Amino acid sequence: MDPHLLRTFVTVARLRSFSAAAGELGYTQSAISQQIAALESDLGLPLLSRRPVEPTPAGERLLEHAGPLLLRLRAARADVLRAAAPPAYRLRLAATPLALNATLAGRLARARAAQPRLEVTVLGCGREDVAALVASGEAEIGLADGVAAPSDPLRLPESGPLTVVGVAEEELVVALPPGHPLAGRPGLRLADLVDARWLQTTLCPLERLRALQGEGFPAALDHRGDDVQTVLNLVGAGHGLTLLPAPLLPATLPTALPTALPTALPGAPLSAGPLPAAPGASGACGVPLLTPRLVHRVEMLHGALPPGPAADLARTLEAREHA
């Protein structure tokens, strides 16, 4: 299959329009139609229905392969160009919303102080996009974050030959309203919160919690953005619980320090009604997560980096002993 024709097919399928794809790719609509016809002739199968424009079953199967194939081609090109490129002092750092924490921001400041000519642009993106941006050469270095067991790697999309290394780990807390019955606890177990009302967020996907604990964790509200303050406001107003890195939230003082948590946590039923927020409270507080042992992990991704500013920046971001 010709990669050029494959890219055209992916664009038409994404936009659901031959004319829109022509505008995006810089071709005439008839040229786009000819390219799709050539690809269908090569495979001997119809890939797109015309009215409406949507993938056929064969087209759907091809789409599953097309994205990774095109990314690997872009990654190969970027990898070759990196090896021959002169040192560059203008670098792009792709980062998920919670990846560039205080520790890594401090390391970035050290790197910039050590290289006065260094100019860094931080590209905010989703977890699924970091590896693709780095592999395709749109960013020299990436930082991705997620919930993981200590020292366990994150489950990032496969995007070609990239170096991936953990660069930071922080404790996790259960974020809840200050007036919640469990806000004064010294710690909480995830197993005791399976029936609680949770926020579905990109910062802490509930699918990850279900994979760890089994069924449960009903989504009381689905938030599709990645703004941390919005999530904190939603938690503080009682829309649901979530897990967040401990430095983002003030700790609550426990009303008592029992030697062990009871098997059943007292208080209002977690699955019934909105969570009770303190009168006038707009923020959230955090209670340490005791079990299972989970952390907020940040990983750095990069391709082959010849000696120069990008390699020096990567070493500084990885240098935990200086954190």
mmCIF file of C-alpha atoms in Angstrom:
data_model
loop_
_atom_site.group_PDB
_atom_site.id
_atom_site.type_symbol
_atom_site.label_atom_id
_atom_site.label_comp_id
_atom_site.label_asym_id
_atom_site.label_seq_id
_atom_site.Cartn_x
_atom_site.Cartn_y
_atom_site.Cartn_z
ATOM 1 C CA MET A 1 0.000 0.000 0.000
ATOM 2 C CA ASP A 2 1.273 3.416 -0.951
ATOM 3 C CA PRO A 3 1.685 5.495 2.257
ATOM 4 C CA HIS A 4 0.641 8.594 0.304
ATOM 5 C CA LEU A 5 -2.703 6.982 -0.567
ATOM 6 C CA LEU A 6 -3.063 5.680 2.985
ATOM 7 C CA ARG A 7 -2.684 9.196 4.397
ATOM 8 C CA THR A 8 -5.393 10.435 2.034
ATOM 9 C CA PHE A 9 -7.712 7.617 3.102
ATOM 10 C CA VAL A 10 -7.204 8.396 6.812
ATOM 11 C CA THR A 11 -7.924 12.088 6.212
ATOM 12 C CA VAL A 12 -11.147 11.420 4.267
ATOM 13 C CA ALA A 13 -12.318 8.933 6.910
ATOM 14 C CA ARG A 14 -11.587 11.397 9.723
ATOM 15 C CA LEU A 15 -13.320 14.348 8.059
ATOM 16 C CA ARG A 16 -16.136 12.256 6.518
ATOM 17 C CA SER A 17 -15.774 14.413 3.402
ATOM 18 C CA PHE A 18 -13.814 14.246 0.127
ATOM 19 C CA SER A 19 -13.985 18.023 -0.330
ATOM 20 C CA ALA A 20 -12.837 18.759 3.239
ATOM 21 C CA ALA A 21 -9.949 16.323 2.821
ATOM 22 C CA ALA A 22 -9.016 18.021 -0.442
ATOM 23 C CA GLY A 23 -8.907 21.392 1.317
ATOM 24 C CA GLU A 24 -6.781 20.054 4.179
ATOM 25 C CA LEU A 25 -4.319 18.180 1.960
ATOM 26 C CA GLY A 26 -4.105 20.779 -0.786
ATOM 27 C CA TYR A 27 -5.566 18.730 -3.655
ATOM 28 C CA THR A 28 -8.619 19.004 -5.844
ATOM 29 C CA GLN A 29 -11.600 16.887 -4.905
ATOM 30 C CA SER A 30 -11.195 14.820 -8.088
ATOM 31 C CA ALA A 31 -7.578 14.052 -7.152
ATOM 32 C CA ILE A 32 -8.698 12.845 -3.727
ATOM 33 C CA SER A 33 -11.333 10.605 -5.366
ATOM 34 C CA GLN A 34 -8.699 9.174 -7.705
ATOM 35 C CA GLN A 35 -6.351 8.406 -4.810
ATOM 36 C CA ILE A 36 -9.085 6.597 -2.857
ATOM 37 C CA ALA A 37 -10.060 4.669 -5.986
ATOM 38 C CA ALA A 38 -6.422 3.657 -6.513
ATOM 39 C CA LEU A 39 -6.153 2.369 -2.934
ATOM 40 C CA GLU A 40 -9.421 0.440 -3.254
ATOM 41 C CA SER A 41 -8.189 -1.032 -6.549
ATOM 42 C CA ASP A 42 -4.926 -2.102 -4.891
ATOM 43 C CA LEU A 43 -6.801 -3.941 -2.124
ATOM 44 C CA GLY A 44 -9.695 -5.090 -4.298
ATOM 45 C CA LEU A 45 -12.228 -3.882 -1.733
ATOM 46 C CA PRO A 46 -14.394 -0.778 -1.215
ATOM 47 C CA LEU A 47 -13.047 1.191 1.727
ATOM 48 C CA LEU A 48 -15.448 4.144 1.864
ATOM 49 C CA SER A 49 -19.141 4.472 1.160
ATOM 50 C CA ARG A 50 -19.883 7.709 -0.667
ATOM 51 C CA ARG A 51 -23.260 8.914 0.624
ATOM 52 C CA PRO A 52 -22.724 9.394 3.457
ATOM 53 C CA VAL A 53 -18.921 9.228 3.439
ATOM 54 C CA GLU A 54 -17.959 6.642 6.050
ATOM 55 C CA PRO A 55 -15.648 3.638 6.264
ATOM 56 C CA THR A 56 -16.910 0.227 5.145
ATOM 57 C CA PRO A 57 -16.135 -2.749 7.406
ATOM 58 C CA ALA A 58 -12.931 -3.277 5.406
ATOM 59 C CA GLY A 59 -12.160 0.431 5.781
ATOM 60 C CA GLU A 60 -12.616 0.227 9.549
ATOM 61 C CA ARG A 61 -10.079 -2.602 9.706
ATOM 62 C CA LEU A 62 -7.627 -0.625 7.599
ATOM 63 C CA LEU A 63 -7.989 2.388 9.888
ATOM 64 C CA GLU A 64 -6.841 0.248 12.829
ATOM 65 C CA HIS A 65 -3.534 -0.309 11.018
ATOM 66 C CA ALA A 66 -3.193 3.008 9.210
ATOM 67 C CA GLY A 67 -2.548 5.283 12.204
ATOM 68 C CA PRO A 68 0.331 3.225 13.660
ATOM 69 C CA LEU A 69 1.805 2.613 10.185
ATOM 70 C CA LEU A 70 1.855 6.302 9.281
ATOM 71 C CA LEU A 71 3.239 7.217 12.701
ATOM 72 C CA ARG A 72 6.083 4.714 12.300
ATOM 73 C CA LEU A 73 6.930 6.240 8.920
ATOM 74 C CA ARG A 74 7.019 9.716 10.457
ATOM 75 C CA ALA A 75 9.070 8.345 13.344
ATOM 76 C CA ALA A 76 11.614 6.784 10.966
ATOM 77 C CA ARG A 77 11.994 10.067 9.107
ATOM 78 C CA ALA A 78 12.369 12.049 12.333
ATOM 79 C CA ASP A 79 14.900 9.566 13.731
ATOM 80 C CA VAL A 80 17.100 9.824 10.627
ATOM 81 C CA LEU A 81 16.906 13.627 10.600
ATOM 82 C CA ARG A 82 17.763 13.824 14.324
ATOM 83 C CA ALA A 83 20.940 11.834 13.768
ATOM 84 C CA ALA A 84 22.177 14.293 11.134
ATOM 85 C CA ALA A 85 20.811 17.532 12.570
ATOM 86 C CA PRO A 86 23.133 20.185 14.035
ATOM 87 C CA PRO A 87 22.684 21.101 17.722
ATOM 88 C CA ALA A 88 19.467 23.055 18.228
ATOM 89 C CA TYR A 89 18.837 25.454 21.093
ATOM 90 C CA ARG A 90 15.122 25.840 20.360
ATOM 91 C CA LEU A 91 13.492 22.759 21.839
ATOM 92 C CA ARG A 92 9.900 21.585 22.234
ATOM 93 C CA LEU A 93 8.819 19.748 25.370
ATOM 94 C CA ALA A 94 5.485 17.899 25.101
ATOM 95 C CA ALA A 95 3.851 17.432 28.507
ATOM 96 C CA THR A 96 0.582 16.098 29.863
ATOM 97 C CA PRO A 97 -1.327 18.365 32.304
ATOM 98 C CA LEU A 98 0.186 16.982 35.532
ATOM 99 C CA ALA A 99 3.576 15.880 34.197
ATOM 100 C CA LEU A 100 5.526 19.098 34.666
ATOM 101 C CA ASN A 101 5.263 19.093 38.456
ATOM 102 C CA ALA A 102 7.240 21.322 40.827
ATOM 103 C CA THR A 103 10.204 18.939 40.870
ATOM 104 C CA LEU A 104 10.515 18.748 37.098
ATOM 105 C CA ALA A 105 9.833 22.461 36.678
ATOM 106 C CA GLY A 106 12.816 23.028 38.971
ATOM 107 C CA ARG A 107 15.003 20.736 36.881
ATOM 108 C CA LEU A 108 13.897 22.573 33.742
ATOM 109 C CA ALA A 109 14.937 25.856 35.391
ATOM 110 C CA ARG A 110 18.371 24.366 36.157
ATOM 111 C CA ALA A 111 18.773 23.271 32.557
ATOM 112 C CA ARG A 112 17.904 26.737 31.249
ATOM 113 C CA ALA A 113 20.282 28.383 33.726
ATOM 114 C CA ALA A 114 23.099 26.074 32.601
ATOM 115 C CA GLN A 115 22.384 26.782 28.904
ATOM 116 C CA PRO A 116 21.613 30.507 28.511
ATOM 117 C CA ARG A 117 20.931 30.093 24.788
ATOM 118 C CA LEU A 118 18.303 27.408 25.397
ATOM 119 C CA GLU A 119 14.725 28.264 24.369
ATOM 120 C CA VAL A 120 12.043 25.773 25.414
ATOM 121 C CA THR A 121 8.441 25.707 24.239
ATOM 122 C CA VAL A 122 6.138 23.561 26.386
ATOM 123 C CA LEU A 123 3.408 21.844 24.371
ATOM 124 C CA GLY A 124 0.426 20.778 26.496
ATOM 125 C CA CYS A 125 -1.183 17.583 25.203
ATOM 126 C CA GLY A 126 -3.006 14.393 26.173
ATOM 127 C CA ARG A 127 -1.325 11.201 27.334
ATOM 128 C CA GLU A 128 -2.060 9.487 24.001
ATOM 129 C CA ASP A 129 -0.317 12.274 22.064
ATOM 130 C CA VAL A 130 3.015 12.604 23.871
ATOM 131 C CA ALA A 131 4.684 9.581 22.291
ATOM 132 C CA ALA A 132 3.355 10.473 18.836
ATOM 133 C CA LEU A 133 4.681 14.047 19.056
ATOM 134 C CA VAL A 134 8.131 12.852 20.120
ATOM 135 C CA ALA A 135 8.305 9.971 17.649
ATOM 136 C CA SER A 136 7.293 12.181 14.720
ATOM 137 C CA GLY A 137 9.829 14.867 15.613
ATOM 138 C CA GLU A 138 7.240 17.486 16.597
ATOM 139 C CA ALA A 139 8.794 17.533 20.080
ATOM 140 C CA GLU A 140 12.326 16.613 21.129
ATOM 141 C CA ILE A 141 11.334 15.408 24.607
ATOM 142 C CA GLY A 142 8.053 14.313 26.164
ATOM 143 C CA LEU A 143 6.757 14.032 29.719
ATOM 144 C CA ALA A 144 3.756 11.801 30.415
ATOM 145 C CA ASP A 145 2.081 11.153 33.762
ATOM 146 C CA GLY A 146 -0.316 8.579 35.150
ATOM 147 C CA VAL A 147 -1.353 6.380 38.060
ATOM 148 C CA ALA A 148 0.891 3.354 38.575
ATOM 149 C CA ALA A 149 2.322 1.033 41.180
ATOM 150 C CA PRO A 150 5.710 2.233 42.468
ATOM 151 C CA SER A 151 8.442 1.746 39.833
ATOM 152 C CA ASP A 152 5.953 0.218 37.373
ATOM 153 C CA PRO A 153 6.021 1.762 33.871
ATOM 154 C CA LEU A 154 3.045 3.611 32.453
ATOM 155 C CA ARG A 155 1.041 2.030 29.666
ATOM 156 C CA LEU A 156 1.904 4.406 26.827
ATOM 157 C CA PRO A 157 1.042 3.821 23.162
ATOM 158 C CA GLU A 158 3.679 2.081 21.057
ATOM 159 C CA SER A 159 5.247 4.694 18.806
ATOM 160 C CA GLY A 160 8.576 3.320 17.628
ATOM 161 C CA PRO A 161 12.081 3.203 19.091
ATOM 162 C CA LEU A 162 11.882 5.689 21.958
ATOM 163 C CA THR A 163 13.790 5.797 25.222
ATOM 164 C CA VAL A 164 11.351 5.857 28.156
ATOM 165 C CA VAL A 165 12.528 6.436 31.726
ATOM 166 C CA GLY A 166 10.765 7.298 34.978
ATOM 167 C CA VAL A 167 11.780 10.731 36.242
ATOM 168 C CA ALA A 168 9.443 11.433 39.184
ATOM 169 C CA GLU A 169 6.983 9.760 41.542
ATOM 170 C CA GLU A 170 4.610 11.442 43.997
ATOM 171 C CA GLU A 171 2.171 10.108 46.561
ATOM 172 C CA LEU A 172 -1.523 10.025 45.644
ATOM 173 C CA VAL A 173 -4.423 11.262 47.734
ATOM 174 C CA VAL A 174 -8.180 10.820 47.493
ATOM 175 C CA ALA A 175 -9.591 14.259 46.644
ATOM 176 C CA LEU A 176 -12.891 15.044 48.372
ATOM 177 C CA PRO A 177 -14.825 18.034 49.761
ATOM 178 C CA PRO A 178 -13.673 19.422 53.130
ATOM 179 C CA GLY A 179 -17.095 18.657 54.648
ATOM 180 C CA HIS A 180 -17.163 15.017 53.525
ATOM 181 C CA PRO A 181 -17.580 12.449 56.362
ATOM 182 C CA LEU A 182 -14.266 10.818 55.365
ATOM 183 C CA ALA A 183 -12.268 14.054 55.120
ATOM 184 C CA GLY A 184 -10.804 13.634 58.603
ATOM 185 C CA ARG A 185 -9.506 10.107 58.087
ATOM 186 C CA PRO A 186 -5.755 9.449 58.356
ATOM 187 C CA GLY A 187 -5.986 7.375 55.187
ATOM 188 C CA LEU A 188 -8.372 5.545 52.866
ATOM 189 C CA ARG A 189 -8.382 2.231 51.028
ATOM 190 C CA LEU A 190 -9.413 2.073 47.402
ATOM 191 C CA ALA A 191 -11.389 -1.119 48.092
ATOM 192 C CA ASP A 192 -13.640 0.820 50.480
ATOM 193 C CA LEU A 193 -14.475 3.406 47.818
ATOM 194 C CA VAL A 194 -15.678 1.202 44.951
ATOM 195 C CA ASP A 195 -19.287 2.344 45.482
ATOM 196 C CA ALA A 196 -18.456 6.024 45.921
ATOM 197 C CA ARG A 197 -19.412 8.650 43.357
ATOM 198 C CA TRP A 198 -16.354 9.397 41.210
ATOM 199 C CA LEU A 199 -15.351 11.920 38.591
ATOM 200 C CA GLN A 200 -14.364 10.490 35.232
ATOM 201 C CA THR A 201 -11.392 12.613 34.154
ATOM 202 C CA THR A 202 -8.409 12.392 31.844
ATOM 203 C CA LEU A 203 -6.235 13.045 34.898
ATOM 204 C CA CYS A 204 -7.446 9.860 36.628
ATOM 205 C CA PRO A 205 -9.395 7.569 34.255
ATOM 206 C CA LEU A 206 -11.766 5.273 36.129
ATOM 207 C CA GLU A 207 -10.798 2.418 33.804
ATOM 208 C CA ARG A 208 -7.414 2.395 35.528
ATOM 209 C CA LEU A 209 -9.022 2.051 38.973
ATOM 210 C CA ARG A 210 -11.331 -0.718 37.757
ATOM 211 C CA ALA A 211 -8.360 -2.591 36.329
ATOM 212 C CA LEU A 212 -6.740 -2.472 39.766
ATOM 213 C CA GLN A 213 -9.773 -3.181 41.921
ATOM 214 C CA GLY A 214 -12.364 -4.830 39.682
ATOM 215 C CA GLU A 215 -15.878 -3.523 39.092
ATOM 216 C CA GLY A 216 -17.222 -0.395 40.708
ATOM 217 C CA PHE A 217 -16.232 3.282 40.707
ATOM 218 C CA PRO A 218 -19.423 4.660 39.113
ATOM 219 C CA ALA A 219 -18.951 7.919 37.244
ATOM 220 C CA ALA A 220 -21.140 10.642 38.731
ATOM 221 C CA LEU A 221 -19.862 13.227 36.252
ATOM 222 C CA ASP A 222 -17.743 12.953 33.099
ATOM 223 C CA HIS A 223 -15.240 15.799 32.708
ATOM 224 C CA ARG A 224 -13.503 15.843 29.306
ATOM 225 C CA GLY A 225 -11.040 18.669 29.950
ATOM 226 C CA ASP A 226 -7.604 18.637 31.534
ATOM 227 C CA ASP A 227 -7.737 21.789 33.684
ATOM 228 C CA VAL A 228 -6.729 20.877 37.227
ATOM 229 C CA GLN A 229 -8.516 23.793 38.885
ATOM 230 C CA THR A 230 -11.798 22.785 37.259
ATOM 231 C CA VAL A 231 -11.399 19.272 38.645
ATOM 232 C CA LEU A 232 -10.681 20.651 42.116
ATOM 233 C CA ASN A 233 -13.770 22.874 41.925
ATOM 234 C CA LEU A 234 -15.942 19.925 40.881
ATOM 235 C CA VAL A 235 -14.616 17.809 43.743
ATOM 236 C CA GLY A 236 -15.049 20.646 46.226
ATOM 237 C CA ALA A 237 -18.663 21.143 45.145
ATOM 238 C CA GLY A 238 -19.434 17.477 45.775
ATOM 239 C CA HIS A 239 -19.683 16.113 42.220
ATOM 240 C CA GLY A 240 -17.421 13.142 42.917
ATOM 241 C CA LEU A 241 -14.077 11.843 44.156
ATOM 242 C CA THR A 242 -10.835 11.459 42.239
ATOM 243 C CA LEU A 243 -7.155 10.661 42.812
ATOM 244 C CA LEU A 244 -4.605 13.454 42.485
ATOM 245 C CA PRO A 245 -0.936 13.981 43.374
ATOM 246 C CA ALA A 246 -0.583 14.915 47.033
ATOM 247 C CA PRO A 247 1.164 18.298 46.438
ATOM 248 C CA LEU A 248 -1.950 19.628 44.669
ATOM 249 C CA LEU A 249 -4.175 19.377 47.737
ATOM 250 C CA PRO A 250 -4.033 20.503 51.354
ATOM 251 C CA ALA A 251 -4.062 17.599 53.756
ATOM 252 C CA THR A 252 -6.889 17.348 56.281
ATOM 253 C CA LEU A 253 -6.270 16.832 59.964
ATOM 254 C CA PRO A 254 -7.720 13.492 61.097
ATOM 255 C CA THR A 255 -10.331 13.634 63.808
ATOM 256 C CA ALA A 256 -8.670 10.597 65.340
ATOM 257 C CA LEU A 257 -5.713 8.381 64.611
ATOM 258 C CA PRO A 258 -6.926 4.793 64.944
ATOM 259 C CA THR A 259 -4.358 2.006 64.841
ATOM 260 C CA ALA A 260 -6.176 0.451 61.867
ATOM 261 C CA LEU A 261 -8.973 1.454 59.571
ATOM 262 C CA PRO A 262 -12.288 -0.321 60.150
ATOM 263 C CA THR A 263 -13.409 -2.743 57.476
ATOM 264 C CA ALA A 264 -16.517 -0.620 56.885
ATOM 265 C CA LEU A 265 -16.086 3.111 56.762
ATOM 266 C CA PRO A 266 -18.823 4.973 58.680
ATOM 267 C CA GLY A 267 -20.633 8.014 57.450
ATOM 268 C CA ALA A 268 -23.288 8.802 54.896
ATOM 269 C CA PRO A 269 -23.720 6.180 52.149
ATOM 270 C CA LEU A 270 -21.142 6.971 49.488
ATOM 271 C CA SER A 271 -23.365 5.901 46.618
ATOM 272 C CA ALA A 272 -26.420 7.935 47.571
ATOM 273 C CA GLY A 273 -26.964 11.572 46.687
ATOM 274 C CA PRO A 274 -24.446 14.372 46.106
ATOM 275 C CA LEU A 275 -21.362 14.410 48.293
ATOM 276 C CA PRO A 276 -21.778 16.879 51.159
ATOM 277 C CA ALA A 277 -19.461 19.856 50.778
ATOM 278 C CA ALA A 278 -18.732 22.258 53.627
ATOM 279 C CA PRO A 279 -20.889 25.398 53.446
ATOM 280 C CA GLY A 280 -19.213 27.957 51.234
ATOM 281 C CA ALA A 281 -16.315 25.646 50.380
ATOM 282 C CA SER A 282 -15.116 25.807 46.787
ATOM 283 C CA GLY A 283 -11.916 23.770 47.009
ATOM 284 C CA ALA A 284 -11.045 20.175 47.790
ATOM 285 C CA CYS A 285 -8.834 18.437 50.311
ATOM 286 C CA GLY A 286 -6.834 15.247 50.161
ATOM 287 C CA VAL A 287 -6.707 12.090 52.275
ATOM 288 C CA PRO A 288 -3.736 9.742 51.729
ATOM 289 C CA LEU A 289 -4.411 6.572 49.758
ATOM 290 C CA LEU A 290 -3.184 3.652 51.862
ATOM 291 C CA THR A 291 -3.862 0.601 49.698
ATOM 292 C CA PRO A 292 -3.143 -0.450 47.090
ATOM 293 C CA ARG A 293 0.219 1.293 46.989
ATOM 294 C CA LEU A 294 -0.081 3.658 44.038
ATOM 295 C CA VAL A 295 1.884 6.705 42.943
ATOM 296 C CA HIS A 296 1.615 9.527 40.458
ATOM 297 C CA ARG A 297 4.403 8.606 38.023
ATOM 298 C CA VAL A 298 6.032 10.805 35.377
ATOM 299 C CA GLU A 299 8.010 9.323 32.508
ATOM 300 C CA MET A 300 10.299 11.064 30.019
ATOM 301 C CA LEU A 301 10.319 9.995 26.364
ATOM 302 C CA HIS A 302 12.820 10.863 23.659
ATOM 303 C CA GLY A 303 14.381 9.466 20.528
ATOM 304 C CA ALA A 304 18.085 9.082 19.867
ATOM 305 C CA LEU A 305 19.651 12.366 20.995
ATOM 306 C CA PRO A 306 23.135 13.228 19.722
ATOM 307 C CA PRO A 307 25.353 15.282 22.042
ATOM 308 C CA GLY A 308 23.966 18.775 22.391
ATOM 309 C CA PRO A 309 21.295 20.867 24.146
ATOM 310 C CA ALA A 310 18.490 18.274 23.853
ATOM 311 C CA ALA A 311 20.633 15.505 25.340
ATOM 312 C CA ASP A 312 21.769 17.838 28.133
ATOM 313 C CA LEU A 313 18.150 18.765 28.900
ATOM 314 C CA ALA A 314 17.152 15.094 29.028
ATOM 315 C CA ARG A 315 19.965 14.333 31.483
ATOM 316 C CA THR A 316 18.933 17.209 33.740
ATOM 317 C CA LEU A 317 15.259 16.163 33.738
ATOM 318 C CA GLU A 318 16.305 12.630 34.685
ATOM 319 C CA ALA A 319 18.727 13.692 37.440
ATOM 320 C CA ARG A 320 16.691 12.656 40.492
ATOM 321 C CA GLU A 321 19.667 12.983 42.814
ATOM 322 C CA HIS A 322 19.568 16.772 42.322
ATOM 323 C CA ALA A 323 15.815 17.089 42.902
#
